[in-house]
Tab-separated table of C-alpha atoms in Angstrom:
chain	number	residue	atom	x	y	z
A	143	UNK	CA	0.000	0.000	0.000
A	144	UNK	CA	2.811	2.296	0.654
A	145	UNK	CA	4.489	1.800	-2.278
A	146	UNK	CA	1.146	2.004	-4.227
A	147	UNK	CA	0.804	5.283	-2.587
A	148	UNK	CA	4.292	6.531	-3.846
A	149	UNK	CA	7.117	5.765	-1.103
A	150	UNK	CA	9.995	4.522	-2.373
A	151	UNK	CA	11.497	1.259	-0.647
A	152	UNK	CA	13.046	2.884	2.294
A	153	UNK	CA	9.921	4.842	3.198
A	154	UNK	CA	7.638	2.207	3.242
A	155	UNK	CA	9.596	0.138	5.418
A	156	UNK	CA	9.699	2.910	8.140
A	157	UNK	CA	5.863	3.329	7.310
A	158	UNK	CA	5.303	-0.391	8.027
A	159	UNK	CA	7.624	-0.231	11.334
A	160	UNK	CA	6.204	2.932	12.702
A	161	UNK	CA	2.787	1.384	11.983
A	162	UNK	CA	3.486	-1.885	13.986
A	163	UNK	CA	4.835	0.337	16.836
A	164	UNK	CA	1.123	2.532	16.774
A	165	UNK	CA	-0.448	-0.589	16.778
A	166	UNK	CA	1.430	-2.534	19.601
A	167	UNK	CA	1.104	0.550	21.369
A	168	UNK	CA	-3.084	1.334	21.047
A	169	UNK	CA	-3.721	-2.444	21.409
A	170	UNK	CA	-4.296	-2.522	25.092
A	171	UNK	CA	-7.064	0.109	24.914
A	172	UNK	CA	-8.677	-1.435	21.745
A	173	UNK	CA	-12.000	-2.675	22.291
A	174	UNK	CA	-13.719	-4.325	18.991
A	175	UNK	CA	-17.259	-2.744	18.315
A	176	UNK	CA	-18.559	-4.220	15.019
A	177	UNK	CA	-20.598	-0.823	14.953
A	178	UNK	CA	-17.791	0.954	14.499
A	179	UNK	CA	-15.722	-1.270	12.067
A	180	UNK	CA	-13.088	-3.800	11.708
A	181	UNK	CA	-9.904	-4.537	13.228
A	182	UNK	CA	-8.385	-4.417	9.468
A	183	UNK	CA	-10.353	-1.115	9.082
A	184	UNK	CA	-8.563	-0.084	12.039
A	185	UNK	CA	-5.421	-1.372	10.524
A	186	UNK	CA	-5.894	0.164	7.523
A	187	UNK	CA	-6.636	3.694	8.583
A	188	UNK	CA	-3.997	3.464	10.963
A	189	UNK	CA	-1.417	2.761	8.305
A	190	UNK	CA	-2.865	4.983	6.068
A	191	UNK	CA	-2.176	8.148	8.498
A	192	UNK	CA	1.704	6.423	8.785
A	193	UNK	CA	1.795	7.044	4.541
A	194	UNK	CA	0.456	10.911	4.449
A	195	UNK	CA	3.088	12.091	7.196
A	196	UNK	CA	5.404	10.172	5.218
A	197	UNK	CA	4.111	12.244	2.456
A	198	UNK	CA	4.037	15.342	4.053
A	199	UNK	CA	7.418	15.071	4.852
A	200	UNK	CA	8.894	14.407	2.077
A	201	UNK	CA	7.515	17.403	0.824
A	202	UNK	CA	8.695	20.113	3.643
A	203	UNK	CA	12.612	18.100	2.606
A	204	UNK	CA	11.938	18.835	-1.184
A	205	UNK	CA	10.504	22.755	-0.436
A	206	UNK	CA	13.645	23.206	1.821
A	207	UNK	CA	16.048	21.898	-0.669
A	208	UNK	CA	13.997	24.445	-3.259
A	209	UNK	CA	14.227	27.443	-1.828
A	210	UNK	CA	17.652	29.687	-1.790
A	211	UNK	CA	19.314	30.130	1.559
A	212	UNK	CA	18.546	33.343	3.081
């Protein structure tokens, strides 16, 4: 999914280890309530949050790199 989502190699690797981390860390206060979704849901969002502060940034590096020294 990170890859999909444009992170090269090295990026999704840190997405899927920070991800695990989140996880390990929210699982003893995660309660499953069908009414509110999945555990993959869960998953899913959770990793999906990982990938667009990856994405962001990658973007404040590129716009620093951009601009002229002042």
């Amino acid at each position: 999914m990170a890859l999909r989502s444009g992170l090269n190699e090295t990026e999704a690797q840190e997405v899927v280890q920070e991800t695990v981390i989140s996880v390990s860390k929210h699982m003893p206060e995660f309660h499953y309530d069908r009414a509110k979704g999945s555990f993959k849901g869960w998953l899913l969002q959770m990793t999906k949050w990982r990938i667009t502060d990856h994405l962001r940034k990658r973007r404040r590096e590129d716009e620093l790199h951009v601009r002229p020294p002042r």
